[in-house]
Short mmCIF file of C-alpha atoms in Angstrom, two decimals:
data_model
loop_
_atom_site.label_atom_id
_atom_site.label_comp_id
_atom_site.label_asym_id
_atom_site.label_seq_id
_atom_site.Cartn_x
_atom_site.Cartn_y
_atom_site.Cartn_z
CA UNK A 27 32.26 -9.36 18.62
CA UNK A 28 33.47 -10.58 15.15
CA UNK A 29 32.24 -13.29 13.16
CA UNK A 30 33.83 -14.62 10.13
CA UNK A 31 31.36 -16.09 7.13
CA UNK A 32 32.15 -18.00 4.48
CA UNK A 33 31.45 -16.48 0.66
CA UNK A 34 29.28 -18.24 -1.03
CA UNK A 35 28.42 -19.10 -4.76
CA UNK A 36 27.07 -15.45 -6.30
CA UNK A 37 27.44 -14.13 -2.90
CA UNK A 38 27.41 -10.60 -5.09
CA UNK A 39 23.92 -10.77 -5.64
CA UNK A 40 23.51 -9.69 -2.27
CA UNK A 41 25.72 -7.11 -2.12
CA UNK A 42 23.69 -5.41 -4.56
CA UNK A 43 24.61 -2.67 -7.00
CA UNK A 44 27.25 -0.59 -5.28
CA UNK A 45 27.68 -2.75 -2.14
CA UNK A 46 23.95 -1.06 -1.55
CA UNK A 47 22.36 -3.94 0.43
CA UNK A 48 25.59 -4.51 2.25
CA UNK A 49 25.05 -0.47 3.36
CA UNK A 50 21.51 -1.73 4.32
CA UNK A 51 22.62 -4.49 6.83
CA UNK A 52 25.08 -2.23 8.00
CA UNK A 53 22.75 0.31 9.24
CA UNK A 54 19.64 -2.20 10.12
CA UNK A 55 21.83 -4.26 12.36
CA UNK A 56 24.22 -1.41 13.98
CA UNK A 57 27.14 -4.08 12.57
CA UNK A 58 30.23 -3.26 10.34
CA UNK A 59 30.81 -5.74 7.76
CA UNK A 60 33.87 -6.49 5.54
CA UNK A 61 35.09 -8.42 2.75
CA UNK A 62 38.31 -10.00 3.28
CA UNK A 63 40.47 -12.69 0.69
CA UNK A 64 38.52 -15.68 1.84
CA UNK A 65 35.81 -14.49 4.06
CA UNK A 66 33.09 -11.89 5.02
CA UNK A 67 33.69 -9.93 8.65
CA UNK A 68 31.02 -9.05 10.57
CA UNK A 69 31.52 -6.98 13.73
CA UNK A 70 29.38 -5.88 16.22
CA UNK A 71 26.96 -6.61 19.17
CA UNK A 72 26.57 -10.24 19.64
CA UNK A 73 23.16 -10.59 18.88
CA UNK A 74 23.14 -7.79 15.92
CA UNK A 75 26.10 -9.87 14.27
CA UNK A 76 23.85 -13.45 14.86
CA UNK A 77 21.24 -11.52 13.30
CA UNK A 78 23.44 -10.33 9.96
CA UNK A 79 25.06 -13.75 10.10
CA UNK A 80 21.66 -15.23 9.10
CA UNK A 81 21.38 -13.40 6.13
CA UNK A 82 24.00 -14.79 5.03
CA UNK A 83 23.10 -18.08 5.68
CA UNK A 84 19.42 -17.74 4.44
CA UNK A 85 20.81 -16.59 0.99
CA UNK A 86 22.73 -19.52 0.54
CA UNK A 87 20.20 -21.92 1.31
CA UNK A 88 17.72 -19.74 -1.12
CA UNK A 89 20.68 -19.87 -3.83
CA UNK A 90 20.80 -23.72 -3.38
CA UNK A 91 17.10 -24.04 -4.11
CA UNK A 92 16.97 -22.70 -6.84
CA UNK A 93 15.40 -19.20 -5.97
CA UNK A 94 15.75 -16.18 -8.00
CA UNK A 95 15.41 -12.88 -6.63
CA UNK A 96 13.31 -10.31 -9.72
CA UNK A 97 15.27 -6.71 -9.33
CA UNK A 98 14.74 -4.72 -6.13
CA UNK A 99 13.47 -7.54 -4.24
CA UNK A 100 16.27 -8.60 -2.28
CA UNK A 101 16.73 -4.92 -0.79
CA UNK A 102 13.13 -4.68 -0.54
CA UNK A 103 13.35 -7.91 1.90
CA UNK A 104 16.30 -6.86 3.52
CA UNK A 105 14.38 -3.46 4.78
CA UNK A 106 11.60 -5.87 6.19
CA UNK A 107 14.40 -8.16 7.43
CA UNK A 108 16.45 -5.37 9.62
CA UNK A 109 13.56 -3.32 11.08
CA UNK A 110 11.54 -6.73 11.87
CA UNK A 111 13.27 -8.81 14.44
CA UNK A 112 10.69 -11.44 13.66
CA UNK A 113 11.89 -11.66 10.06
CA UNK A 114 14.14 -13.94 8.40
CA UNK A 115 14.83 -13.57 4.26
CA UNK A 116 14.23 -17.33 4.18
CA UNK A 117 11.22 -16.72 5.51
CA UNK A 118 10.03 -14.14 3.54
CA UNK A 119 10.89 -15.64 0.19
CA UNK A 120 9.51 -18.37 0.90
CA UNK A 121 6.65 -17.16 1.68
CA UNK A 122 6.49 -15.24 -1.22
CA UNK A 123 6.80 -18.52 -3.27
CA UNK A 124 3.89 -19.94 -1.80
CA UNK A 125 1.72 -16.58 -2.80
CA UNK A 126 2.92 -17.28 -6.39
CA UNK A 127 0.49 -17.45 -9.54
CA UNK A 128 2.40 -17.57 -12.98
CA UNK A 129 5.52 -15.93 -13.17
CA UNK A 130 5.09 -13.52 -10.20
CA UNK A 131 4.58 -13.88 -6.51
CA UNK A 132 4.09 -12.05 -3.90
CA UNK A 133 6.75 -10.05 -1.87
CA UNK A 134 6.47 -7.42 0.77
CA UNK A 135 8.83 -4.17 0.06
CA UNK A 136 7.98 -2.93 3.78
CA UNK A 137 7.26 -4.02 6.91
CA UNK A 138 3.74 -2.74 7.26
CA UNK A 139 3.28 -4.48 3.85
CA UNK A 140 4.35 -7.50 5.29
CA UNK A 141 1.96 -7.06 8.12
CA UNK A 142 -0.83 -6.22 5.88
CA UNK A 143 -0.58 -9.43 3.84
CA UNK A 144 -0.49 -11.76 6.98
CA UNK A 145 -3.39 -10.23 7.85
CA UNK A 146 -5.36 -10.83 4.45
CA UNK A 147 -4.04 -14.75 4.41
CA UNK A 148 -5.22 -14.65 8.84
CA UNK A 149 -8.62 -12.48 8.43
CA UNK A 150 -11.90 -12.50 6.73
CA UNK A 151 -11.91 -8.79 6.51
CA UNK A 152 -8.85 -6.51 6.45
CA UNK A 153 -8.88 -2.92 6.07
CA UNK A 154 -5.96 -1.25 4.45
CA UNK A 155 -5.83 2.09 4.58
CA UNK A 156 -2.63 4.90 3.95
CA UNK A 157 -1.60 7.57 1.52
CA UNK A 158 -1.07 6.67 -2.62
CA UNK A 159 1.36 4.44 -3.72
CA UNK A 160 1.78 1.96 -0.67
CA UNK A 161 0.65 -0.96 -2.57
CA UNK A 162 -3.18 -1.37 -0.99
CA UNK A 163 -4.48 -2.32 -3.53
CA UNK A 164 -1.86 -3.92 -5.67
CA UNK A 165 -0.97 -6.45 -3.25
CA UNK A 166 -5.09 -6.67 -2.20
CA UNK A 167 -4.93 -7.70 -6.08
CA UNK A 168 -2.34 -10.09 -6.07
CA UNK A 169 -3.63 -12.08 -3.31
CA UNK A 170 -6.94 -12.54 -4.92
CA UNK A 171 -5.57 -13.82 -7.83
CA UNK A 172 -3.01 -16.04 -6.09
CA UNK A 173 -6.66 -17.32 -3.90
CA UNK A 174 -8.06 -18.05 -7.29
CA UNK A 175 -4.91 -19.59 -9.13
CA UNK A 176 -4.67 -21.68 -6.31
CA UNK A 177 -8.77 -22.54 -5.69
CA UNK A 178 -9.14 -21.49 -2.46
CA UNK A 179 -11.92 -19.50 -4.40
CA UNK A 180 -14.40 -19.62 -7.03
CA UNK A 181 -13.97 -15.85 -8.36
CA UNK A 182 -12.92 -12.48 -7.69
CA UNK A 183 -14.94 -9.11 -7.05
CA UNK A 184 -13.28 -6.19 -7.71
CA UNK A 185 -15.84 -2.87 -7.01
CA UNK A 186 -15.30 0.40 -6.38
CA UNK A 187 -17.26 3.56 -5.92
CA UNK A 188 -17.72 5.71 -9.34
CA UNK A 189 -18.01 9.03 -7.18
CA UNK A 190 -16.38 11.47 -10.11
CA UNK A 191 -19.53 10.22 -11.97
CA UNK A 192 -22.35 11.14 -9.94
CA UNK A 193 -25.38 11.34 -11.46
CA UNK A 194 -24.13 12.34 -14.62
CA UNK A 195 -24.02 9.21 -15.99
CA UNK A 196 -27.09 9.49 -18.44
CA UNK A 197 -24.82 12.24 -20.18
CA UNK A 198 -22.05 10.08 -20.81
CA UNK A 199 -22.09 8.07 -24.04
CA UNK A 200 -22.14 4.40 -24.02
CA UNK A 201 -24.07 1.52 -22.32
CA UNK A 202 -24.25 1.35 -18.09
CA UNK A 203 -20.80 -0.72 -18.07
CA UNK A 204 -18.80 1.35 -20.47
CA UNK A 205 -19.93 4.67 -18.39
CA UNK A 206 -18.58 3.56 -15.41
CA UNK A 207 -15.46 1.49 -16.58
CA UNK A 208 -12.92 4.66 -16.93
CA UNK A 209 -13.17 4.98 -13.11
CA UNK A 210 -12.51 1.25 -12.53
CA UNK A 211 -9.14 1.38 -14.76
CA UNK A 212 -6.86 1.21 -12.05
CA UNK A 213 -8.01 -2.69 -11.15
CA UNK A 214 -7.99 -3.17 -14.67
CA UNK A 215 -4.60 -2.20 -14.93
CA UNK A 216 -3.52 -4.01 -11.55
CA UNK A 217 -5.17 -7.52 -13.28
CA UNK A 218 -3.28 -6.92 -16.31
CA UNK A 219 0.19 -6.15 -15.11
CA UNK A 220 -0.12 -9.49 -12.75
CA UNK A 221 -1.61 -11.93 -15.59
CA UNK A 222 -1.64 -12.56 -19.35
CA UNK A 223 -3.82 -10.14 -21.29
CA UNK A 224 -5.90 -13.29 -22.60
CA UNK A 225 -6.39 -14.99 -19.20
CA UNK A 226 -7.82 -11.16 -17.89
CA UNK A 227 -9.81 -11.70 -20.79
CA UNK A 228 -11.33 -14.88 -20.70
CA UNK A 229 -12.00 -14.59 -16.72
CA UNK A 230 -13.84 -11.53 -17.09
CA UNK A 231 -15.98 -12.79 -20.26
CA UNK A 232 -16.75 -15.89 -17.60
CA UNK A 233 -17.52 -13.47 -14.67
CA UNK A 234 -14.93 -15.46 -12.71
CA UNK A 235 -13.33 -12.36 -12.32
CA UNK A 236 -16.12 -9.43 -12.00
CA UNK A 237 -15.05 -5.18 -12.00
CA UNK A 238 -18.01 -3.31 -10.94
CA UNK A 239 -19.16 -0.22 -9.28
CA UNK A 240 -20.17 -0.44 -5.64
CA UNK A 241 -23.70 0.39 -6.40
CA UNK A 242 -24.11 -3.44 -8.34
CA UNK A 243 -23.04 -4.60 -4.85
CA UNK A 244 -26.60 -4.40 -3.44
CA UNK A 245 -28.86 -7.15 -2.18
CA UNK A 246 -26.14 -9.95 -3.27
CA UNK A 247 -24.21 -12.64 -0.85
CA UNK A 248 -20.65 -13.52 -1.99
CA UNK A 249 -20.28 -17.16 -1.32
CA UNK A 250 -16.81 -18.34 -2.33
CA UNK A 251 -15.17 -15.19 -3.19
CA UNK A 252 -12.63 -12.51 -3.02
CA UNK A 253 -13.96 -9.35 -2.70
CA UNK A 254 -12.21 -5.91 -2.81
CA UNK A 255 -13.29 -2.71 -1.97
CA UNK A 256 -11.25 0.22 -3.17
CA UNK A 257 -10.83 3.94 -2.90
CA UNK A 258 -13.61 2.87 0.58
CA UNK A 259 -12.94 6.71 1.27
CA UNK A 260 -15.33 7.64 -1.31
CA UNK A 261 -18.19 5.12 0.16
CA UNK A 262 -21.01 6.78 2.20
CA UNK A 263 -21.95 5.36 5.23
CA UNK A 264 -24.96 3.54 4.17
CA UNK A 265 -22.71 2.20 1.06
CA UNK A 266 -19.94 0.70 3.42
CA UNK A 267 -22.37 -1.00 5.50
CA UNK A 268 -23.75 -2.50 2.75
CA UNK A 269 -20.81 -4.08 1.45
CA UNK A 270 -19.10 -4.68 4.33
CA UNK A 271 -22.63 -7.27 5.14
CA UNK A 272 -22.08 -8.89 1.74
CA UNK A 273 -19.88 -11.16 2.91
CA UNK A 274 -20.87 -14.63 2.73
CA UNK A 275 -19.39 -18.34 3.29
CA UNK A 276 -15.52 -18.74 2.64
CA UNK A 277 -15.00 -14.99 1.53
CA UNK A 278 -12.67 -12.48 2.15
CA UNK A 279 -12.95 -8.83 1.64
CA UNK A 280 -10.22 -6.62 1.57
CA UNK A 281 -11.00 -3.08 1.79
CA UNK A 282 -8.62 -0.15 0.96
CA UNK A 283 -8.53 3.60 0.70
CA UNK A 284 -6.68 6.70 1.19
CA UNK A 285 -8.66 9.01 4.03
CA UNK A 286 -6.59 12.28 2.79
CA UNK A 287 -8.81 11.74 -0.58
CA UNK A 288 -11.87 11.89 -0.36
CA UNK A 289 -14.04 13.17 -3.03
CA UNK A 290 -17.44 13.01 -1.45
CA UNK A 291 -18.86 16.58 -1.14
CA UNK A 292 -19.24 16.67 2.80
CA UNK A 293 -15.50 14.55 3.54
CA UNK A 294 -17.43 13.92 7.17
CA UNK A 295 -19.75 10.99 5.96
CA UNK A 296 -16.98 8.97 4.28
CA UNK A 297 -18.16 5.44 4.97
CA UNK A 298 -14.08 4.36 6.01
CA UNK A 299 -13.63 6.96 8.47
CA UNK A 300 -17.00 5.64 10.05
CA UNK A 301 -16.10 2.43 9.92
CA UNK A 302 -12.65 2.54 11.47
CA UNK A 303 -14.49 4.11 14.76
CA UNK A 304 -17.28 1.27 14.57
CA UNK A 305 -15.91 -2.00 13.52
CA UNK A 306 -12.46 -1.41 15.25
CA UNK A 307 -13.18 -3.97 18.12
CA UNK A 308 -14.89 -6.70 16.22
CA UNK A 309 -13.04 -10.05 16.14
CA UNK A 310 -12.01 -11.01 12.77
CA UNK A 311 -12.00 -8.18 11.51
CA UNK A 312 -8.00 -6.53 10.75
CA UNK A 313 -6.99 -2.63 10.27
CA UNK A 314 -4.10 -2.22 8.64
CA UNK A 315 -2.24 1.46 8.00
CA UNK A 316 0.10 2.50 6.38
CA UNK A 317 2.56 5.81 5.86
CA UNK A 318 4.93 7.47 3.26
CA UNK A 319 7.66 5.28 4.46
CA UNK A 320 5.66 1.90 2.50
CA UNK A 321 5.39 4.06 -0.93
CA UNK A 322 6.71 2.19 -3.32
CA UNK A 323 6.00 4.18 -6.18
CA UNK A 324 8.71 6.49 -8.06
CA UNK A 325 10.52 8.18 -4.92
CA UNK A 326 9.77 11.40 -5.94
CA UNK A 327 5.78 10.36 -4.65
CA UNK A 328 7.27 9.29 -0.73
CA UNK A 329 8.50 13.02 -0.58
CA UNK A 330 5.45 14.45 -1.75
CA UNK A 331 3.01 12.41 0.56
CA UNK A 332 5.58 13.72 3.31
CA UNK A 333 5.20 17.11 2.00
CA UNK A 334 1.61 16.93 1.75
CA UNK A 335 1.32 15.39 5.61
CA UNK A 336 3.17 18.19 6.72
CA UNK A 337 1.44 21.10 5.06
CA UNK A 338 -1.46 18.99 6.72
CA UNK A 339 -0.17 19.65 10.15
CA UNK A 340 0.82 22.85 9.68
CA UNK A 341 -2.52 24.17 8.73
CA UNK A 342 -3.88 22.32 12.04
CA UNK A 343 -1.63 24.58 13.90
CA UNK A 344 -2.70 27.38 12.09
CA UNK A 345 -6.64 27.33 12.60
CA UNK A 346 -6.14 25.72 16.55
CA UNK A 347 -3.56 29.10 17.26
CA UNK A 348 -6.45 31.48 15.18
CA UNK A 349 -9.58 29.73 17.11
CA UNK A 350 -7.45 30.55 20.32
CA UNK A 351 -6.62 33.74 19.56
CA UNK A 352 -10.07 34.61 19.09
CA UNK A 353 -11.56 37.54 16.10
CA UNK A 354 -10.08 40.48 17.42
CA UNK A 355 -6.39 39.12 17.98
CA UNK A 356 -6.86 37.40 14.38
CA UNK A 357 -8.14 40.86 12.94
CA UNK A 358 -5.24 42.77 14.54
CA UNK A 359 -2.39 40.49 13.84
CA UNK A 360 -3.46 40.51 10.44
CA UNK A 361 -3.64 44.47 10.28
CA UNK A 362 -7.61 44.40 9.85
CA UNK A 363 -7.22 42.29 6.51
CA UNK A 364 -9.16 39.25 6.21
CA UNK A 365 -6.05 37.79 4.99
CA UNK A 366 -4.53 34.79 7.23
CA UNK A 367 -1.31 36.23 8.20
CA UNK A 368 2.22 34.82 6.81
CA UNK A 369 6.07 35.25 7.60
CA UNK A 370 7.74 38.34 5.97
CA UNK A 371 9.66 36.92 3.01
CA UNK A 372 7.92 33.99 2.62
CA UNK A 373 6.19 32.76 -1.17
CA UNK A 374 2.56 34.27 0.78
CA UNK A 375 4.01 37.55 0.74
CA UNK A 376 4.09 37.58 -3.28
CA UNK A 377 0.59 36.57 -2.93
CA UNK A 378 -0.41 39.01 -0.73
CA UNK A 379 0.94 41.70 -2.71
CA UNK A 380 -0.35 40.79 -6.10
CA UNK A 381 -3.89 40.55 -4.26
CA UNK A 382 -3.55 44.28 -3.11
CA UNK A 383 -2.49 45.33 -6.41
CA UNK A 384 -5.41 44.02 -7.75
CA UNK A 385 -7.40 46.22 -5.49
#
């Protein structure tokens, strides 16, 4: 089937640098599209063309309105758009406008960010949990402030646990709060980057906006509040439970954390991993997860958390073939070394031989 569309006023914003986004569509919707004299061609199946066609169509009407579209944002939508069915661009940008607060709103880059915000706005409690750089806690951020800007609530709790401190806070130099603060930068950071420097300021001087570590959590009930919970994977159990009961009338908590980090000395009582197997079937309650495909950082940091994932697996594979080959076959095909065994050629073979050197 082929469908001719009309070009619109700055239709070349959606192209995008280098016909990119066009590229996009192509791909997402299985649909070849050209650009003729007086028209745009779109061919394909009947329902992937209706589905390009209303890009089109939603841009316009977004150009009419008025809406402008920061840098990467329209591709970012457009990813969300083709691998969502459910998804319009109108839709999304809209929404997006309606999560505003100053200058900024709120856009999803990925389809299980997209997911992950419709659950905060849906949910009292939403979990969010995937590798570094998938925007957890940035858009966990962002929503709190656009619940505050907006008054759906009185103030905003930012905690998280200061595990790199442990109990060596008494050596560190300073009052209670300026111990802990360097491990709460990051939601310092994520505050600054979304408002002005003297409206951070003057909210946290007011407590309306409150950064502390877990531990201050205790024995309180957070009436009227956004509360968020991050780097959870560090919690304890007996931490998590705590804070996840601190919830009190019109609150949300948003807790986030990356399960492949944890920094507790026995990785086995991280409060998150606990709670995903205990609070999965309660009603209200959201779970949200994410992968290296929703990074959103430089792209160098998606390859890495692939690369990491993988090595991951591949030393699963490693210890299940050793436990089944049992002592003696591990012994032997190593050639009585301790040594786990690796492929002739490989970077491991270096290794091996500067270790026996060394002997």
């Amino acid at each position: 089937m082929k469908k001719k569309v009309e070009i619109s006023p700055k239709i070349e914003t959606l192209f995008g640098t280098r016909d990119e986004n066009l590229h996009l569509m192509e791909d997402g919707f299985s649909v070849t599209i050209n650009l003729k004299s007086d028209s745009i061609e779109i061919e394909g199946a009947a329902s992937d063309v209706a589905r390009a066609e209303q890009v089109f169509v939603d841009f316009d009407h977004l150009q009419r309105a008025g809406h402008q579209f920061n840098n990467g944002d329209l591709g970012s939508l457009l990813r969300v758009v083709t691998s969502d069915p459910s998804a319009s661009l109108r839709g999304l940008a809209e929404a997006g406008r309606q999560r505003s607060f100053g200058k900024r709103q709120v856009q999803p880059k990925s389809i299980n960010q997209r997911r992950y915000l419709d659950a905060i706005e849906n949910n009292d409690m939403v979990f969010g949990i995937g590798p570094a750089g998938t925007g957890k806690t940035y858009l966990a951020v962002a929503m709190a402030i656009s619940a505050l800007i907006s008054k759906r609530v009185n103030r905003i709790i930012l905690a998280r646990p200061a595990v790199e401190a442990g109990e060596r806070l008494g050596f560190l130099p300073g009052t209670l709060q300026e111990k802990v603060d360097p491990y709460l930068r990051p939601l310092y950071d994520a505050l600054y980057e979304m408002l002005e420097p003297e409206r951070v300021d003057r909210f946290l001087e007011k407590n309306v906006i409150e950064i502390a570590p877990i531990a201050f959590m205790r024995g309180r009930t957070l009436n009227d509040s956004f509360v968020i919970l991050d780097e959870a994977q560090n919690t304890t159990s007996e931490q998590m439970k705590m804070f996840v009961t601190r919830l009190g009338f019109n609150s949300k908590a948003v807790i986030t954390g990356d399960i492949t980090q944890i920094d507790l000395p026995n990785a086995n009582r991280s409060g998150l991993i606990e709670a995903i197997t205990v609070l999965k079937n309660v009603e209200g309650l959201s779970f949200q997860f994410f992968d290296e495909t929703d990074v959103v950082r430089h792209h160098l940091v998606q390859r890495i958390v692939h690369a990491y994932e993988e090595h991951k697996v591949w030393k699963e594979q490693q210890m299940s073939l050793q436990l089944d080959l049992g002592p003696e076959a591990r012994a032997n095909d190593n050639g009585g070394s301790a040594l786990p065994s690796v492929r002739r050629g490989s970077l491991g073979d270096s290794i091996l031989e500067s270790h026996s050197a060394r002997e």
